[in-house]
PDB file of C-alpha atoms in Angstrom:
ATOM      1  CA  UNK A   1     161.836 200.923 100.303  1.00  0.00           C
ATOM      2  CA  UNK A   2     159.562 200.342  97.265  1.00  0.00           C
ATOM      3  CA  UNK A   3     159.812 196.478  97.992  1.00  0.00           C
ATOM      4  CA  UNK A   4     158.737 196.900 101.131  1.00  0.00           C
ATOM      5  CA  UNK A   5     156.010 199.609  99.895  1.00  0.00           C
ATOM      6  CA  UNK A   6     154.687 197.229  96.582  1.00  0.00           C
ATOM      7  CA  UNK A   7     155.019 194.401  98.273  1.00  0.00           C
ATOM      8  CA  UNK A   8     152.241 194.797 100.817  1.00  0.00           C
ATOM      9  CA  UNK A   9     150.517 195.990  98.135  1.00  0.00           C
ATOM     10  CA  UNK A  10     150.725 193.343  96.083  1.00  0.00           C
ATOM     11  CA  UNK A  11     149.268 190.793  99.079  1.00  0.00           C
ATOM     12  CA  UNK A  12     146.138 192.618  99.463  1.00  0.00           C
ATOM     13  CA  UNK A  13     145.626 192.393  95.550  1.00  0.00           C
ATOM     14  CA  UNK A  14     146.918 188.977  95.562  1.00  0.00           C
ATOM     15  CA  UNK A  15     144.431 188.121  98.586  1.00  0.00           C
ATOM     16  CA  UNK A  16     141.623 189.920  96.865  1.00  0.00           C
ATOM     17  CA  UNK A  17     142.015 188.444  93.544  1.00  0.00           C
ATOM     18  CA  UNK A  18     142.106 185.244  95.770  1.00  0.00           C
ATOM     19  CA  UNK A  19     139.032 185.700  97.260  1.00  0.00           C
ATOM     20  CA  UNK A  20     137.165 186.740  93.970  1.00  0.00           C
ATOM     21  CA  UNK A  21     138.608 183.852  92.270  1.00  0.00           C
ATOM     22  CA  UNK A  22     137.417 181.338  95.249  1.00  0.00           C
ATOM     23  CA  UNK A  23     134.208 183.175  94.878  1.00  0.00           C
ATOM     24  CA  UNK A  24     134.084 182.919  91.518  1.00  0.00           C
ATOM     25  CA  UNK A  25     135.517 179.154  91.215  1.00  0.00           C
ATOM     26  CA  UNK A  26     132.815 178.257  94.436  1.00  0.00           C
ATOM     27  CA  UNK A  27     130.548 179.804  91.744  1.00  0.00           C
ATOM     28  CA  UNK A  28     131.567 177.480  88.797  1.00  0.00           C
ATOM     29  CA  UNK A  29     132.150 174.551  91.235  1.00  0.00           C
ATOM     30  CA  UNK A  30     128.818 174.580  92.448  1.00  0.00           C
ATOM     31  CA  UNK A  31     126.973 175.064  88.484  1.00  0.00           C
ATOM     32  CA  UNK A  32     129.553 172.464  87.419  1.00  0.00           C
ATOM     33  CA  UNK A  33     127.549 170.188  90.672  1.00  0.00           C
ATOM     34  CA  UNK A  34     124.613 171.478  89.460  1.00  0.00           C
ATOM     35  CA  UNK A  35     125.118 170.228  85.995  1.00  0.00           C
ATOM     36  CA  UNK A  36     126.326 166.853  87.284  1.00  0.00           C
ATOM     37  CA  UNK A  37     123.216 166.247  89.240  1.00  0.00           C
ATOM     38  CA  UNK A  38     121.227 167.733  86.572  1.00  0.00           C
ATOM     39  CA  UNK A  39     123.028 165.235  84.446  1.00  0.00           C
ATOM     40  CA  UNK A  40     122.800 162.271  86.666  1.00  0.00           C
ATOM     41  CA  UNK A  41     118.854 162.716  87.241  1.00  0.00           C
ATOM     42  CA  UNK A  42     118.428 163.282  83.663  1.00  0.00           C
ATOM     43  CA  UNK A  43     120.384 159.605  83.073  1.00  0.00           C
ATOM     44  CA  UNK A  44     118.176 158.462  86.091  1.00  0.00           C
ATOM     45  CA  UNK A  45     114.989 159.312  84.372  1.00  0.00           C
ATOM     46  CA  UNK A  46     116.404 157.366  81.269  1.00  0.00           C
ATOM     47  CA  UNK A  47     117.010 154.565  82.793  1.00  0.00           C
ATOM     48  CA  UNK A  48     113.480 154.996  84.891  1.00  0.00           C
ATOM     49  CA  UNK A  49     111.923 155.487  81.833  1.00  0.00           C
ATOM     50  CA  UNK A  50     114.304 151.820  80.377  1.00  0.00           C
ATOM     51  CA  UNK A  51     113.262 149.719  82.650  1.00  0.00           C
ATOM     52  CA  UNK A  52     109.353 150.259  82.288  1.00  0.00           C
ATOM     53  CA  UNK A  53     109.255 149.969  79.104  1.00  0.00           C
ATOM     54  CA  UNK A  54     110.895 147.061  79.487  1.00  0.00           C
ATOM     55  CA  UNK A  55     108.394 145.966  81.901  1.00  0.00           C
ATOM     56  CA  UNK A  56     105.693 146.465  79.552  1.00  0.00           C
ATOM     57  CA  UNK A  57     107.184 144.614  76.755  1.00  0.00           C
ATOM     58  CA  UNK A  58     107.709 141.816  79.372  1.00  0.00           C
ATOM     59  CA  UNK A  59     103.997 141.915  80.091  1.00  0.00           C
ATOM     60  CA  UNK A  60     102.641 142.095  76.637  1.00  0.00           C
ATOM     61  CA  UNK A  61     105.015 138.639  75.345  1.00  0.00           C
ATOM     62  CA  UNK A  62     103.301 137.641  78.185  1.00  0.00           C
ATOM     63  CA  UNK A  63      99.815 138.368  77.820  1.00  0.00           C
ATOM     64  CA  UNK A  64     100.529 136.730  74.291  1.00  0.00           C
ATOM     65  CA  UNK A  65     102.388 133.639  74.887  1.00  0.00           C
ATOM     66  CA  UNK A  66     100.324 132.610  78.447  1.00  0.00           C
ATOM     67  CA  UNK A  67      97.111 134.274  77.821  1.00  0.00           C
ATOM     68  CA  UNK A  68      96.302 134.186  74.085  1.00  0.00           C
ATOM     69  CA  UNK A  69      98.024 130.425  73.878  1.00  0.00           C
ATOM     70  CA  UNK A  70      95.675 129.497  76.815  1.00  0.00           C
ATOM     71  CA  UNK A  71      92.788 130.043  75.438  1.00  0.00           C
ATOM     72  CA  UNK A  72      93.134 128.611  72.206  1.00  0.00           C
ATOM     73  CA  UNK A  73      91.028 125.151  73.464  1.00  0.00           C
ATOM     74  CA  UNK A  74      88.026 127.396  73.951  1.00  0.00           C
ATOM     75  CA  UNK A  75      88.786 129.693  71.008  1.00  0.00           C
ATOM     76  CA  UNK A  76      88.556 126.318  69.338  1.00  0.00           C
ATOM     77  CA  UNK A  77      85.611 124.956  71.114  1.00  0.00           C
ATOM     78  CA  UNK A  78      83.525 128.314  69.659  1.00  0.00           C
ATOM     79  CA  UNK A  79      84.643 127.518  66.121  1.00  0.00           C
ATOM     80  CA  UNK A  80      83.825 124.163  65.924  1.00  0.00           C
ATOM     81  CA  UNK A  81      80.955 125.130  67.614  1.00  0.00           C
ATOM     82  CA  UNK A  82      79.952 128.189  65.128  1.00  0.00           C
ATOM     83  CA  UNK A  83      81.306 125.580  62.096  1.00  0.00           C
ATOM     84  CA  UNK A  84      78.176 123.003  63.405  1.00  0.00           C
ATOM     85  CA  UNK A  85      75.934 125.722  63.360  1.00  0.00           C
ATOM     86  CA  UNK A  86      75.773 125.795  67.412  1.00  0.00           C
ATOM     87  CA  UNK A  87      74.663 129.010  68.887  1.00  0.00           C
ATOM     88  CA  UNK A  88      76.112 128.884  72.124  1.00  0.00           C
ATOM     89  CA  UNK A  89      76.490 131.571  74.872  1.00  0.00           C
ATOM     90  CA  UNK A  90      79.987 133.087  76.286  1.00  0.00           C
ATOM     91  CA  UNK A  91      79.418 132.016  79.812  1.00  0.00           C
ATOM     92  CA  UNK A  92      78.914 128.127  78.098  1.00  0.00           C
ATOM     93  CA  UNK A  93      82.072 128.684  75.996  1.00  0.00           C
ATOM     94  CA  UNK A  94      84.010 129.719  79.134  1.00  0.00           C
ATOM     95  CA  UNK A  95      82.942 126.368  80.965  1.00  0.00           C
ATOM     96  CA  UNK A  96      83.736 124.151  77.915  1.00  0.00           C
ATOM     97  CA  UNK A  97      87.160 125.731  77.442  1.00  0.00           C
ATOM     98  CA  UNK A  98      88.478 124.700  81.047  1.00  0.00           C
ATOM     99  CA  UNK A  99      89.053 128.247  82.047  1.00  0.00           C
ATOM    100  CA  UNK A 100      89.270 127.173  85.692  1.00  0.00           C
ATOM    101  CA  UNK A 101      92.793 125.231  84.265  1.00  0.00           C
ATOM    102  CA  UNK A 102      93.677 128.088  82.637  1.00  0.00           C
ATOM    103  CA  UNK A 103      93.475 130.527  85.897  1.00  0.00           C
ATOM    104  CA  UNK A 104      95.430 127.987  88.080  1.00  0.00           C
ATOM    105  CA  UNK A 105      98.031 127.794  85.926  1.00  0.00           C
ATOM    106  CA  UNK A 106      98.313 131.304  85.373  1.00  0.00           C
ATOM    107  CA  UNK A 107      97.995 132.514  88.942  1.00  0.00           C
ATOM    108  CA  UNK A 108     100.386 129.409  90.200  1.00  0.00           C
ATOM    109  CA  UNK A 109     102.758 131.392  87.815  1.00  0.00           C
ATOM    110  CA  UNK A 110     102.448 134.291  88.556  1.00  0.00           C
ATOM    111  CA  UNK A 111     102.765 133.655  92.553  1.00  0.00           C
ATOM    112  CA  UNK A 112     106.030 131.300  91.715  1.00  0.00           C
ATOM    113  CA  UNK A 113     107.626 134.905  89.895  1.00  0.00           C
ATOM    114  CA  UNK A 114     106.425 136.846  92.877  1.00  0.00           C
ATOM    115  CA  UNK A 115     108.674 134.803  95.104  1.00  0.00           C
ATOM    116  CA  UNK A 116     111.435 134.451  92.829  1.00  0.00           C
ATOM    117  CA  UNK A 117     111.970 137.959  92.175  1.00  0.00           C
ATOM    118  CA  UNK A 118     114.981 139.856  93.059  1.00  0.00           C
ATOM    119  CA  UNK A 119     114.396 143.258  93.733  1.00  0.00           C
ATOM    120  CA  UNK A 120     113.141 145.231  96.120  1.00  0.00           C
ATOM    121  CA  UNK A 121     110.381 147.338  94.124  1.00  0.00           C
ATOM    122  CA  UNK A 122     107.085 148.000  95.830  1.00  0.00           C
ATOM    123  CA  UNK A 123     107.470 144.341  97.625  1.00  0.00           C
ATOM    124  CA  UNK A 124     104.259 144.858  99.844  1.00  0.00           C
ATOM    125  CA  UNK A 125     102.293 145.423  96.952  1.00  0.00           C
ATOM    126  CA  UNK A 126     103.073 142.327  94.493  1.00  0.00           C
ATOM    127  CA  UNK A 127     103.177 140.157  98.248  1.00  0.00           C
ATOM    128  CA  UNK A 128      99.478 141.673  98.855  1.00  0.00           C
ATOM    129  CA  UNK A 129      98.427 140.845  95.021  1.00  0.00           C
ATOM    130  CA  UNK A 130      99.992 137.693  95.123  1.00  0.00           C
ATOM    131  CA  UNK A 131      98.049 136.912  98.763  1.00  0.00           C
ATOM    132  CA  UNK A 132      94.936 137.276  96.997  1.00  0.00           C
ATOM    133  CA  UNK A 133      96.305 135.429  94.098  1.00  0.00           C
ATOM    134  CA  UNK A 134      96.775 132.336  96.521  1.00  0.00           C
ATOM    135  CA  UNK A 135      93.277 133.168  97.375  1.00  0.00           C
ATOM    136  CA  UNK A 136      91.739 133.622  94.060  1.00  0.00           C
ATOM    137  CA  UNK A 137      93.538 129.944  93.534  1.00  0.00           C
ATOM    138  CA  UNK A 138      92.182 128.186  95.959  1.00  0.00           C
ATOM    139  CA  UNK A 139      89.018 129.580  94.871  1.00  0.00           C
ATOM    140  CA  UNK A 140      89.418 127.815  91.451  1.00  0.00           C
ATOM    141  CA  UNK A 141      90.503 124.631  92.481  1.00  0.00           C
ATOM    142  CA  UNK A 142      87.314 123.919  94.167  1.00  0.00           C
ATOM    143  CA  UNK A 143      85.210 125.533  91.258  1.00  0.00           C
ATOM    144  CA  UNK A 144      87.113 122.984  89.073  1.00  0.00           C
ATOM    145  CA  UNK A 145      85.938 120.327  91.215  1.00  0.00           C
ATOM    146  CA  UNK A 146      82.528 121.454  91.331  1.00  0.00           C
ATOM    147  CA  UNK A 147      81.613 121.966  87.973  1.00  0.00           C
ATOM    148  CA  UNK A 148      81.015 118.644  86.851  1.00  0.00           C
ATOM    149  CA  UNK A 149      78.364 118.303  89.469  1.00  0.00           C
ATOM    150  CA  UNK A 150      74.967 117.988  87.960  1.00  0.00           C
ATOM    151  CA  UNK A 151      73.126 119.819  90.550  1.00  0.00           C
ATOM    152  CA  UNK A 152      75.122 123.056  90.170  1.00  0.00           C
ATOM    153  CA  UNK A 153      73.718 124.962  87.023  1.00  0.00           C
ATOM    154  CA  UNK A 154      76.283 124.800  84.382  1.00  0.00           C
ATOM    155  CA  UNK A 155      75.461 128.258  82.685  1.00  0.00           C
ATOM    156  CA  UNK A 156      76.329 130.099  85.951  1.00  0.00           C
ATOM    157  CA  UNK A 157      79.709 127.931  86.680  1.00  0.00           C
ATOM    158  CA  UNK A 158      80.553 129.003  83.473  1.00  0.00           C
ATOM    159  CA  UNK A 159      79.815 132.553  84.238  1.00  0.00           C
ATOM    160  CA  UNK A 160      82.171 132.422  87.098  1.00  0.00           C
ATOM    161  CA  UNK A 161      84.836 130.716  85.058  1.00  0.00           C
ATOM    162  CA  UNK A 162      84.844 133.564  82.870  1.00  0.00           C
ATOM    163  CA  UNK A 163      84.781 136.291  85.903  1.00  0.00           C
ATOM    164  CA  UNK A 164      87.583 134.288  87.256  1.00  0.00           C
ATOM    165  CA  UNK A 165      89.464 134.063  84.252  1.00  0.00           C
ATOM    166  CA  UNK A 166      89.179 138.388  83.846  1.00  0.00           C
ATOM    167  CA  UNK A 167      89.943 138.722  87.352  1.00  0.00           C
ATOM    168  CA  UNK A 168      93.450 136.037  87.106  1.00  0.00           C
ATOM    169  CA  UNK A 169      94.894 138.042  83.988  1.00  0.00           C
ATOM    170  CA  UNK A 170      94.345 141.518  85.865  1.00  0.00           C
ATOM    171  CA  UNK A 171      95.845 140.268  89.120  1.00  0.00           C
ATOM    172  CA  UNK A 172      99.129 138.022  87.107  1.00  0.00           C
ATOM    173  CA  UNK A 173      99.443 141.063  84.760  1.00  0.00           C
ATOM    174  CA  UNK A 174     100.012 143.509  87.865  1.00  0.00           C
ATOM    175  CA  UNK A 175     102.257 140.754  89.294  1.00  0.00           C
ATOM    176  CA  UNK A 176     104.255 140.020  86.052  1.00  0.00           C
ATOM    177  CA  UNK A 177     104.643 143.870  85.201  1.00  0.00           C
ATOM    178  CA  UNK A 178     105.735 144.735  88.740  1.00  0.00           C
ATOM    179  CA  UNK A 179     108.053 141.638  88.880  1.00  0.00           C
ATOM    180  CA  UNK A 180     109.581 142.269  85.311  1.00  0.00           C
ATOM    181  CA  UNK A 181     110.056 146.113  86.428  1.00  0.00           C
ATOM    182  CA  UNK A 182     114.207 146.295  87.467  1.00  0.00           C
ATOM    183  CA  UNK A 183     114.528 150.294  88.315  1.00  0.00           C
ATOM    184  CA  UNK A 184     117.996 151.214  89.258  1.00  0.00           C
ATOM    185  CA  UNK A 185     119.078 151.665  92.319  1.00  0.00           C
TER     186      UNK A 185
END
């Protein structure tokens, strides 16, 4: 008879204990979850915080090996000219230096990487940028043409190579950073 009596006994602690333990391991399961996605957004952040600074170091090498390398030709048009004793403005420096070269190449670059790129990152926004990049191009290949013309005033085509030129390394920069940017998935 004390079988039968401890037994009974025993499956209501036994189903008791049973149901504080599952209460207690849902408990731990769920803070050991916790800590896993805790853990795996932390390591997403990382690599977040990876790739753009990647990006950026993509877009500075380029800013310094397209940009800076670019303008060297009018960088050495204004020594030469400052070596001679020539006092000559910007906007004149700008026209002499072939800036209007300079932007096609850069934005024909920069729309080439735009539809080369692999990933799927903010797509609308580099294909907008890059529309107005095919724009802003087309825009400089008939300024190129049209600066040689004697009628046109030569101080003010070489004011709008030099707006042109500021307005191609914002738009390729935006492109190139945005293109160089791989976030994980």
């Amino acid at each position: 008879m004390m079988v039968s009596a401890t037994q009974p006994a025993d499956d209501g602690a036994s189903s008791a204990s049973t149901g504080i333990g599952n209460s207690a391991g849902g408990t731990a399961d769920a803070d050991l979850a916790s800590d896993a996605s805790t853990d795996e957004a932390t390591q997403q952040a990382a690599r977040i915080k990876e790739a753009r600074l990647n990006a950026r170091t993509k877009t500075f090498h380029w800013l310094v090996f397209s940009v800076v390398f670019a303008l060297l030709p009018t960088l050495g048009n204004a020594t030469v000219a400052a070596l001679q004793g020539e006092s000559q403005t910007l906007a004149q420096l700008a026209l002499k230096g072939d800036l209007y070269i300079v932007c096609m190449g850069l934005t024909a670059t920069s729309i080439g990487q735009a539809l080369i790129r692999k990933g799927e990152h903010r797509k609308g926004f580099i294909a907008t940028v890059s529309t107005f990049n095919i724009v802003l191009l087309a825009s400089v290949v008939i300024l190129s043409g049209a600066q040689d013309d004697p009628k046109i005033d030569q101080e003010m085509m070489g004011r709008i190579s030099l707006s042109f030129f500021v307005t191609t390394v914002i738009t390729t920069a935006i492109v190139t950073y945005f293109c160089e940017l791989e976030l994980p998935e």
